Amino acid sequence: MSVKIGENIDLGEFPLLLAPMEDVSDPPFRYVCKQNGVDMMYTEFISSEGLIRDAAKSRQKLDIFEYERPIGIQIFGSDIEHMRQSAEICTQANPDLIDINYGCPVKNVACRGAGASLLQDIDKMVAMTKAVVEATYLPVTVKTRLGWDDNTKNVYEVAERLQDIGIKALAIHGRTRAQMYKGQADWSMIRDVKRNPRIHIPIFGNGDIDSVEKAAAWRQEFEVDGIMIGRASIGYPWIFREIKHFFNTGEILDGPTVSERVDVCLTHLTKSIEWKGDKTGIFEMRRHYANYFKGIPNFKEYRMKLVELMDVRDIMEVLEEIRHNFAEEFSG
C-alpha cells in the first residue's frame, strides 16, 4: 500500500522524509539529500510575519526547484489572519503542500505564541489550521510534538481535531516542548495516535532516528506510515540511502568512503555558492564541514583551514588534500 498525502502525492510504501531544520534544510542541503533517496522534503520554516512584510530572508526561503518534488513549504506564526495570508503567498510559489509548524520549541518562536506554544491553546491551533486549509487548494499537513510538557500531552486530541478540519498528514516529534531535544524521544504515543480507529491520515514519526537499525526496529514497533529524519542527516545525507537499501534488501550498506564524503561536500559547496553567491555560500557552508568528516582521526587541522578560507579554489584544494591524505578504506 502506498502512503498518500491528499489526492496527488504518492510517497511509496514507507517514505523517508527530511525534517525542516532552520539554517540547515536550504536548497543546497536538500539537493544532496535528494541525491541520496529522500522521498519528501520541506523548506526551512518560514515566518508568516516575514512573508507578509516581504522580508528578503523569508522570501528567499520560498525558493524551490523542480527536482526537489514533492516538497512542502513550512510556515509558522501566532496570528491567524497572518497565517492565512502567508498560506496564499506560499501557494503562489507552487509547492506540493503547505506544512504548519506546531512543534518548534525554541524560545524566540514558542514564547511569541508560535510553534509549539500552540499546544497550550488547541482551540486557537484548530482555528489557525482551518484558516490555512481554507486559504489554499494544496494539501495542508502539520508537524507537532506530544504536548507542551509532561502534564499536557494532548497529541491525541490534536490529531483528531486537525484531521477533522482537513489536514492530510501529521508528523509527530516524540518529545514535549519542555524536553526541547533532550532525553529520549517517546514514540509509544505516536503509535497510539496511529492505532486510533478514527485516524485515517498518514502519521509520520520523528525524533532520534540516527541509524539503519533504529529505523528498521521502530518501523516495526511503532507502526508509523513513514519516518522523518532531521539532525542525523546533517553531514550524513547517506542515511536515507542506507535505510532504503536495508528495507529493500535486508543488507547493511558500507558507509561512505572519504572520497564520497569529499564529493558530496563539494556538491553541497557548489550548490551553496550558486544559490547564495560566493561570500554567503562559503560562509554558510562552514557549519557543515565538521559533520561531513566526523569520525576521521586528526581532522582538526583541516577543519580549521576550511572554516578560515574565503576563496573557493583554496577550499577545493583542501578538500582534495583530504581525499588524498586519508585512507580510502575509512568509512563510518
mmCIF file of C-alpha atoms in Angstrom:
data_model
loop_
_atom_site.group_PDB
_atom_site.id
_atom_site.type_symbol
_atom_site.label_atom_id
_atom_site.label_comp_id
_atom_site.label_asym_id
_atom_site.label_seq_id
_atom_site.Cartn_x
_atom_site.Cartn_y
_atom_site.Cartn_z
ATOM 1 C CA MET A 1 0.000 0.000 0.000
ATOM 2 C CA SER A 2 1.308 3.411 -0.981
ATOM 3 C CA VAL A 3 1.306 6.289 1.509
ATOM 4 C CA LYS A 4 -0.583 9.212 0.009
ATOM 5 C CA ILE A 5 -0.933 12.831 1.031
ATOM 6 C CA GLY A 6 -4.086 14.216 -0.494
ATOM 7 C CA GLU A 7 -5.030 13.084 -3.991
ATOM 8 C CA ASN A 8 -1.770 13.558 -5.829
ATOM 9 C CA ILE A 9 1.255 12.968 -3.600
ATOM 10 C CA ASP A 10 2.202 9.290 -3.697
ATOM 11 C CA LEU A 11 5.186 8.587 -1.442
ATOM 12 C CA GLY A 12 5.506 4.848 -1.981
ATOM 13 C CA GLU A 13 5.256 2.137 0.637
ATOM 14 C CA PHE A 14 7.243 3.580 3.566
ATOM 15 C CA PRO A 15 8.568 7.086 2.911
ATOM 16 C CA LEU A 16 11.598 8.745 4.451
ATOM 17 C CA LEU A 17 11.109 12.473 4.988
ATOM 18 C CA LEU A 18 13.695 15.192 5.586
ATOM 19 C CA ALA A 19 12.630 17.276 8.583
ATOM 20 C CA PRO A 20 12.547 21.038 8.096
ATOM 21 C CA MET A 21 15.509 22.489 10.010
ATOM 22 C CA GLU A 22 16.224 26.172 10.462
ATOM 23 C CA ASP A 23 19.574 27.223 8.940
ATOM 24 C CA VAL A 24 20.087 23.695 7.580
ATOM 25 C CA SER A 25 17.446 22.490 5.115
ATOM 26 C CA ASP A 26 18.044 25.083 2.429
ATOM 27 C CA PRO A 27 18.149 24.138 -1.300
ATOM 28 C CA PRO A 28 21.872 23.129 -1.328
ATOM 29 C CA PHE A 29 21.358 20.738 1.591
ATOM 30 C CA ARG A 30 18.103 19.442 0.137
ATOM 31 C CA TYR A 31 19.912 18.723 -3.143
ATOM 32 C CA VAL A 32 22.398 16.303 -1.561
ATOM 33 C CA CYS A 33 19.618 14.618 0.443
ATOM 34 C CA LYS A 34 17.530 14.188 -2.700
ATOM 35 C CA GLN A 35 20.514 12.584 -4.428
ATOM 36 C CA ASN A 36 20.582 10.056 -1.591
ATOM 37 C CA GLY A 37 16.983 8.974 -1.928
ATOM 38 C CA VAL A 38 14.850 11.037 0.455
ATOM 39 C CA ASP A 39 11.159 10.746 -0.521
ATOM 40 C CA MET A 40 9.867 14.132 0.608
ATOM 41 C CA MET A 41 11.428 17.358 1.854
ATOM 42 C CA TYR A 42 10.384 20.675 3.353
ATOM 43 C CA THR A 43 11.810 24.178 3.284
ATOM 44 C CA GLU A 44 13.233 25.706 6.431
ATOM 45 C CA PHE A 45 10.335 27.048 8.443
ATOM 46 C CA ILE A 46 9.218 30.480 7.289
ATOM 47 C CA SER A 47 7.760 33.228 9.446
ATOM 48 C CA SER A 48 4.279 34.296 8.378
ATOM 49 C CA GLU A 49 5.117 37.821 9.603
ATOM 50 C CA GLY A 50 8.240 37.843 7.428
ATOM 51 C CA LEU A 51 6.291 36.766 4.349
ATOM 52 C CA ILE A 52 3.653 39.452 4.828
ATOM 53 C CA ARG A 53 6.306 42.142 5.380
ATOM 54 C CA ASP A 54 8.044 40.852 2.248
ATOM 55 C CA ALA A 55 11.263 40.334 4.225
ATOM 56 C CA ALA A 56 14.049 39.219 1.888
ATOM 57 C CA LYS A 57 15.179 36.308 4.087
ATOM 58 C CA SER A 58 11.656 34.875 4.314
ATOM 59 C CA ARG A 59 11.042 35.309 0.577
ATOM 60 C CA GLN A 60 14.307 33.586 -0.305
ATOM 61 C CA LYS A 61 13.193 30.531 1.673
ATOM 62 C CA LEU A 62 10.314 30.124 -0.797
ATOM 63 C CA ASP A 63 12.823 29.081 -3.483
ATOM 64 C CA ILE A 64 12.023 25.558 -4.611
ATOM 65 C CA PHE A 65 13.209 23.601 -7.635
ATOM 66 C CA GLU A 66 11.501 21.022 -9.843
ATOM 67 C CA TYR A 67 13.949 18.226 -8.948
ATOM 68 C CA GLU A 68 13.017 18.595 -5.252
ATOM 69 C CA ARG A 69 9.423 17.467 -5.668
ATOM 70 C CA PRO A 70 7.437 16.512 -3.740
ATOM 71 C CA ILE A 71 8.297 19.401 -1.439
ATOM 72 C CA GLY A 72 6.388 21.288 1.224
ATOM 73 C CA ILE A 73 6.765 24.877 2.377
ATOM 74 C CA GLN A 74 6.594 25.071 6.169
ATOM 75 C CA ILE A 75 5.175 28.165 7.858
ATOM 76 C CA PHE A 76 4.795 29.288 11.466
ATOM 77 C CA GLY A 77 3.195 32.210 13.244
ATOM 78 C CA SER A 78 0.975 33.344 16.089
ATOM 79 C CA ASP A 79 -1.629 35.417 14.229
ATOM 80 C CA ILE A 80 -4.424 33.547 12.446
ATOM 81 C CA GLU A 81 -5.018 36.165 9.758
ATOM 82 C CA HIS A 82 -1.290 36.438 9.017
ATOM 83 C CA MET A 83 -1.060 32.660 8.701
ATOM 84 C CA ARG A 84 -3.982 32.709 6.267
ATOM 85 C CA GLN A 85 -2.292 35.391 4.150
ATOM 86 C CA SER A 86 1.048 33.603 4.226
ATOM 87 C CA ALA A 87 -0.642 30.385 3.021
ATOM 88 C CA GLU A 88 -1.861 32.364 -0.020
ATOM 89 C CA ILE A 89 1.673 33.687 -0.640
ATOM 90 C CA CYS A 90 3.150 30.166 -0.332
ATOM 91 C CA THR A 91 0.557 28.747 -2.715
ATOM 92 C CA GLN A 92 1.850 31.123 -5.421
ATOM 93 C CA ALA A 93 5.350 29.611 -5.010
ATOM 94 C CA ASN A 94 3.796 26.325 -6.227
ATOM 95 C CA PRO A 95 4.968 23.747 -3.669
ATOM 96 C CA ASP A 96 3.285 20.347 -3.443
ATOM 97 C CA LEU A 97 1.909 21.049 0.023
ATOM 98 C CA ILE A 98 1.941 23.543 2.896
ATOM 99 C CA ASP A 99 3.052 22.389 6.326
ATOM 100 C CA ILE A 100 2.322 24.190 9.596
ATOM 101 C CA ASN A 101 4.895 24.132 12.375
ATOM 102 C CA TYR A 102 3.345 23.498 15.781
ATOM 103 C CA GLY A 103 6.484 21.844 17.090
ATOM 104 C CA CYS A 104 9.374 24.315 17.225
ATOM 105 C CA PRO A 105 10.428 24.564 20.879
ATOM 106 C CA VAL A 106 12.955 27.409 20.683
ATOM 107 C CA LYS A 107 12.326 30.397 22.887
ATOM 108 C CA ASN A 108 12.048 33.155 20.302
ATOM 109 C CA VAL A 109 9.367 31.148 18.455
ATOM 110 C CA ALA A 110 7.428 29.443 21.256
ATOM 111 C CA CYS A 111 7.483 32.465 23.558
ATOM 112 C CA ARG A 112 5.965 34.611 20.826
ATOM 113 C CA GLY A 113 2.917 32.384 20.632
ATOM 114 C CA ALA A 114 4.044 30.368 17.577
ATOM 115 C CA GLY A 115 5.433 26.860 17.024
ATOM 116 C CA ALA A 116 4.978 24.530 19.983
ATOM 117 C CA SER A 117 3.275 27.201 22.073
ATOM 118 C CA LEU A 118 0.015 26.486 20.205
ATOM 119 C CA LEU A 119 -0.036 23.153 22.078
ATOM 120 C CA GLN A 120 -1.224 25.250 25.034
ATOM 121 C CA ASP A 121 -4.250 26.506 23.093
ATOM 122 C CA ILE A 122 -5.773 23.757 20.949
ATOM 123 C CA ASP A 123 -8.818 25.861 20.024
ATOM 124 C CA LYS A 124 -6.544 28.514 18.517
ATOM 125 C CA MET A 125 -4.456 25.839 16.798
ATOM 126 C CA VAL A 126 -7.613 24.428 15.216
ATOM 127 C CA ALA A 127 -8.828 27.872 14.108
ATOM 128 C CA MET A 128 -5.400 28.699 12.644
ATOM 129 C CA THR A 129 -5.176 25.386 10.793
ATOM 130 C CA LYS A 130 -8.706 25.811 9.418
ATOM 131 C CA ALA A 131 -7.784 29.281 8.101
ATOM 132 C CA VAL A 132 -4.721 27.841 6.309
ATOM 133 C CA VAL A 133 -6.669 24.867 4.888
ATOM 134 C CA GLU A 134 -9.320 27.242 3.514
ATOM 135 C CA ALA A 135 -6.739 29.633 2.042
ATOM 136 C CA THR A 136 -5.156 27.118 -0.352
ATOM 137 C CA TYR A 137 -6.073 24.347 -2.784
ATOM 138 C CA LEU A 138 -2.885 22.496 -1.769
ATOM 139 C CA PRO A 139 -2.838 19.716 0.843
ATOM 140 C CA VAL A 140 -2.033 21.059 4.318
ATOM 141 C CA THR A 141 -0.006 18.966 6.777
ATOM 142 C CA VAL A 142 1.186 19.616 10.337
ATOM 143 C CA LYS A 143 4.299 18.910 12.395
ATOM 144 C CA THR A 144 3.916 18.939 16.172
ATOM 145 C CA ARG A 145 5.040 17.384 19.469
ATOM 146 C CA LEU A 146 3.441 15.179 22.121
ATOM 147 C CA GLY A 147 2.360 18.224 24.125
ATOM 148 C CA TRP A 148 3.695 21.271 25.948
ATOM 149 C CA ASP A 149 5.028 19.329 28.948
ATOM 150 C CA ASP A 150 4.519 16.031 30.782
ATOM 151 C CA ASN A 151 1.252 17.247 32.302
ATOM 152 C CA THR A 152 -0.303 18.300 28.994
ATOM 153 C CA LYS A 153 0.410 15.565 26.456
ATOM 154 C CA ASN A 154 -2.516 16.296 24.156
ATOM 155 C CA VAL A 155 -1.388 14.951 20.783
ATOM 156 C CA TYR A 156 -4.395 12.550 20.623
ATOM 157 C CA GLU A 157 -6.810 15.472 20.685
ATOM 158 C CA VAL A 158 -4.624 17.456 18.282
ATOM 159 C CA ALA A 159 -4.568 14.582 15.758
ATOM 160 C CA GLU A 160 -8.344 14.072 15.766
ATOM 161 C CA ARG A 161 -9.321 17.720 15.680
ATOM 162 C CA LEU A 162 -6.839 18.700 12.965
ATOM 163 C CA GLN A 163 -7.826 15.727 10.829
ATOM 164 C CA ASP A 164 -11.480 16.783 11.217
ATOM 165 C CA ILE A 165 -10.765 20.196 9.687
ATOM 166 C CA GLY A 166 -8.895 18.792 6.732
ATOM 167 C CA ILE A 167 -5.165 18.230 7.287
ATOM 168 C CA LYS A 168 -3.781 15.448 5.086
ATOM 169 C CA ALA A 169 -0.877 14.124 7.218
ATOM 170 C CA LEU A 170 0.632 14.614 10.672
ATOM 171 C CA ALA A 171 4.291 14.349 11.692
ATOM 172 C CA ILE A 172 4.844 13.929 15.431
ATOM 173 C CA HIS A 173 8.130 14.523 17.248
ATOM 174 C CA GLY A 174 8.228 12.164 20.221
ATOM 175 C CA ARG A 175 9.061 14.807 22.821
ATOM 176 C CA THR A 176 7.214 17.584 24.615
ATOM 177 C CA ARG A 177 8.160 21.230 24.205
ATOM 178 C CA ALA A 178 9.597 21.203 27.747
ATOM 179 C CA GLN A 179 12.039 18.459 26.726
ATOM 180 C CA MET A 180 13.397 20.522 23.816
ATOM 181 C CA TYR A 181 15.787 17.968 22.225
ATOM 182 C CA LYS A 182 16.913 16.353 25.482
ATOM 183 C CA GLY A 183 16.182 12.896 26.820
ATOM 184 C CA GLN A 184 14.791 10.058 24.774
ATOM 185 C CA ALA A 185 12.028 10.516 22.207
ATOM 186 C CA ASP A 186 8.932 8.510 23.199
ATOM 187 C CA TRP A 187 7.268 7.014 20.141
ATOM 188 C CA SER A 188 4.652 4.998 22.067
ATOM 189 C CA MET A 189 2.188 7.902 21.929
ATOM 190 C CA ILE A 190 2.836 8.226 18.185
ATOM 191 C CA ARG A 191 1.877 4.550 17.837
ATOM 192 C CA ASP A 192 -1.288 5.192 19.879
ATOM 193 C CA VAL A 193 -2.278 8.010 17.508
ATOM 194 C CA LYS A 194 -1.696 5.701 14.538
ATOM 195 C CA ARG A 195 -3.795 2.936 16.155
ATOM 196 C CA ASN A 196 -6.730 5.269 16.833
ATOM 197 C CA PRO A 197 -9.518 3.900 14.581
ATOM 198 C CA ARG A 198 -10.682 7.460 13.884
ATOM 199 C CA ILE A 199 -7.339 8.431 12.337
ATOM 200 C CA HIS A 200 -7.020 7.741 8.620
ATOM 201 C CA ILE A 201 -4.362 10.275 7.543
ATOM 202 C CA PRO A 202 -0.658 9.249 7.372
ATOM 203 C CA ILE A 203 1.215 9.536 10.682
ATOM 204 C CA PHE A 204 4.973 10.120 10.482
ATOM 205 C CA GLY A 205 7.325 9.569 13.428
ATOM 206 C CA ASN A 206 10.177 11.971 14.177
ATOM 207 C CA GLY A 207 12.910 12.092 16.803
ATOM 208 C CA ASP A 208 16.117 10.138 17.491
ATOM 209 C CA ILE A 209 16.279 8.055 14.290
ATOM 210 C CA ASP A 210 20.030 8.031 13.691
ATOM 211 C CA SER A 211 20.796 4.571 12.296
ATOM 212 C CA VAL A 212 19.551 1.908 9.912
ATOM 213 C CA GLU A 213 18.942 -0.481 12.801
ATOM 214 C CA LYS A 214 16.795 2.002 14.727
ATOM 215 C CA ALA A 215 14.785 2.915 11.620
ATOM 216 C CA ALA A 216 14.032 -0.768 10.954
ATOM 217 C CA ALA A 217 13.192 -1.588 14.580
ATOM 218 C CA TRP A 218 10.983 1.462 15.138
ATOM 219 C CA ARG A 219 9.173 0.961 11.828
ATOM 220 C CA GLN A 220 8.009 -2.409 13.162
ATOM 221 C CA GLU A 221 7.480 -1.437 16.775
ATOM 222 C CA PHE A 222 5.626 1.836 16.349
ATOM 223 C CA GLU A 223 3.609 1.128 13.171
ATOM 224 C CA VAL A 224 4.069 4.607 11.644
ATOM 225 C CA ASP A 225 3.473 5.309 7.950
ATOM 226 C CA GLY A 226 6.934 6.785 7.470
ATOM 227 C CA ILE A 227 9.909 8.290 9.265
ATOM 228 C CA MET A 228 11.042 11.912 9.354
ATOM 229 C CA ILE A 229 14.774 12.383 9.906
ATOM 230 C CA GLY A 230 16.387 15.654 10.934
ATOM 231 C CA ARG A 231 19.645 16.014 12.848
ATOM 232 C CA ALA A 232 21.066 12.617 11.813
ATOM 233 C CA SER A 233 21.117 13.747 8.170
ATOM 234 C CA ILE A 234 23.302 16.811 8.808
ATOM 235 C CA GLY A 235 26.637 15.997 7.189
ATOM 236 C CA TYR A 236 25.329 12.484 6.551
ATOM 237 C CA PRO A 237 22.730 12.510 3.758
ATOM 238 C CA TRP A 238 23.685 8.865 3.123
ATOM 239 C CA ILE A 239 21.381 7.878 5.991
ATOM 240 C CA PHE A 240 18.433 7.885 3.559
ATOM 241 C CA ARG A 241 20.249 5.680 1.058
ATOM 242 C CA GLU A 242 21.352 3.265 3.788
ATOM 243 C CA ILE A 243 17.897 2.895 5.358
ATOM 244 C CA LYS A 244 16.236 2.392 1.957
ATOM 245 C CA HIS A 245 18.812 -0.192 0.926
ATOM 246 C CA PHE A 246 18.207 -2.134 4.140
ATOM 247 C CA PHE A 247 14.420 -2.009 3.733
ATOM 248 C CA ASN A 248 14.733 -3.264 0.149
ATOM 249 C CA THR A 249 17.424 -5.921 0.593
ATOM 250 C CA GLY A 250 17.986 -6.623 4.297
ATOM 251 C CA GLU A 251 21.662 -5.702 3.826
ATOM 252 C CA ILE A 252 23.615 -3.027 5.669
ATOM 253 C CA LEU A 253 25.472 -0.841 3.171
ATOM 254 C CA ASP A 254 29.047 0.192 3.869
ATOM 255 C CA GLY A 255 29.312 3.812 4.989
ATOM 256 C CA PRO A 256 30.672 6.405 2.546
ATOM 257 C CA THR A 257 34.380 6.444 1.810
ATOM 258 C CA VAL A 258 36.417 9.601 2.353
ATOM 259 C CA SER A 259 36.293 10.174 -1.399
ATOM 260 C CA GLU A 260 32.487 10.030 -1.377
ATOM 261 C CA ARG A 261 32.397 12.416 1.565
ATOM 262 C CA VAL A 262 34.574 14.858 -0.353
ATOM 263 C CA ASP A 263 32.409 14.548 -3.478
ATOM 264 C CA VAL A 264 29.159 15.284 -1.625
ATOM 265 C CA CYS A 265 30.764 18.098 0.361
ATOM 266 C CA LEU A 266 31.964 19.644 -2.929
ATOM 267 C CA THR A 267 28.488 19.329 -4.441
ATOM 268 C CA HIS A 268 26.976 20.977 -1.354
ATOM 269 C CA LEU A 269 29.543 23.797 -1.517
ATOM 270 C CA THR A 270 28.952 24.367 -5.243
ATOM 271 C CA LYS A 271 25.181 24.497 -4.788
ATOM 272 C CA SER A 272 25.569 26.810 -1.805
ATOM 273 C CA ILE A 273 27.609 29.279 -3.884
ATOM 274 C CA GLU A 274 25.212 29.024 -6.841
ATOM 275 C CA TRP A 275 22.238 29.818 -4.614
ATOM 276 C CA LYS A 276 23.687 32.401 -2.220
ATOM 277 C CA GLY A 277 26.670 33.872 -4.041
ATOM 278 C CA ASP A 278 30.373 33.389 -3.210
ATOM 279 C CA LYS A 279 30.631 35.193 0.116
ATOM 280 C CA THR A 280 27.467 33.912 1.840
ATOM 281 C CA GLY A 281 27.688 30.496 0.179
ATOM 282 C CA ILE A 282 31.203 29.920 1.502
ATOM 283 C CA PHE A 283 30.441 31.375 4.926
ATOM 284 C CA GLU A 284 27.283 29.320 5.485
ATOM 285 C CA MET A 285 28.974 26.117 4.338
ATOM 286 C CA ARG A 286 31.344 26.330 7.319
ATOM 287 C CA ARG A 287 28.784 24.830 9.665
ATOM 288 C CA HIS A 288 28.754 21.601 7.628
ATOM 289 C CA TYR A 289 32.434 20.612 7.286
ATOM 290 C CA ALA A 290 32.872 19.031 10.728
ATOM 291 C CA ASN A 291 29.770 16.891 10.142
ATOM 292 C CA TYR A 292 30.843 15.677 6.699
ATOM 293 C CA PHE A 293 34.151 14.415 8.062
ATOM 294 C CA LYS A 294 33.020 13.318 11.515
ATOM 295 C CA GLY A 295 34.970 10.387 12.877
ATOM 296 C CA ILE A 296 38.066 10.940 10.759
ATOM 297 C CA PRO A 297 41.059 10.962 13.129
ATOM 298 C CA ASN A 298 43.308 14.041 13.375
ATOM 299 C CA PHE A 299 40.961 16.136 11.265
ATOM 300 C CA LYS A 300 41.107 19.347 13.314
ATOM 301 C CA GLU A 301 43.878 20.989 11.272
ATOM 302 C CA TYR A 302 41.851 20.566 8.055
ATOM 303 C CA ARG A 303 38.650 21.785 9.669
ATOM 304 C CA MET A 304 40.406 24.938 10.876
ATOM 305 C CA LYS A 305 41.621 25.603 7.335
ATOM 306 C CA LEU A 306 38.190 25.011 5.813
ATOM 307 C CA VAL A 307 36.441 27.442 8.158
ATOM 308 C CA GLU A 308 39.028 30.177 7.641
ATOM 309 C CA LEU A 309 39.359 30.173 3.851
ATOM 310 C CA MET A 310 37.296 32.597 1.775
ATOM 311 C CA ASP A 311 38.346 31.578 -1.741
ATOM 312 C CA VAL A 312 36.518 28.638 -3.270
ATOM 313 C CA ARG A 313 39.640 27.383 -5.100
ATOM 314 C CA ASP A 314 41.566 27.233 -1.817
ATOM 315 C CA ILE A 315 38.715 25.319 -0.173
ATOM 316 C CA MET A 316 38.596 22.862 -3.069
ATOM 317 C CA GLU A 317 42.348 22.340 -2.751
ATOM 318 C CA VAL A 318 41.996 21.459 0.939
ATOM 319 C CA LEU A 319 39.143 19.059 0.147
ATOM 320 C CA GLU A 320 41.306 17.336 -2.475
ATOM 321 C CA GLU A 321 44.111 17.129 0.103
ATOM 322 C CA ILE A 322 41.678 15.395 2.466
ATOM 323 C CA ARG A 323 40.725 12.950 -0.285
ATOM 324 C CA HIS A 324 44.377 12.206 -0.949
ATOM 325 C CA ASN A 325 45.669 12.081 2.646
ATOM 326 C CA PHE A 326 43.087 9.945 4.387
ATOM 327 C CA ALA A 327 42.926 6.248 3.709
ATOM 328 C CA GLU A 328 40.249 5.257 1.199
ATOM 329 C CA GLU A 329 39.261 2.363 3.387
ATOM 330 C CA PHE A 330 37.954 4.648 6.108
ATOM 331 C CA SER A 331 34.173 4.634 6.197
ATOM 332 C CA GLY A 332 31.903 5.235 9.092
#
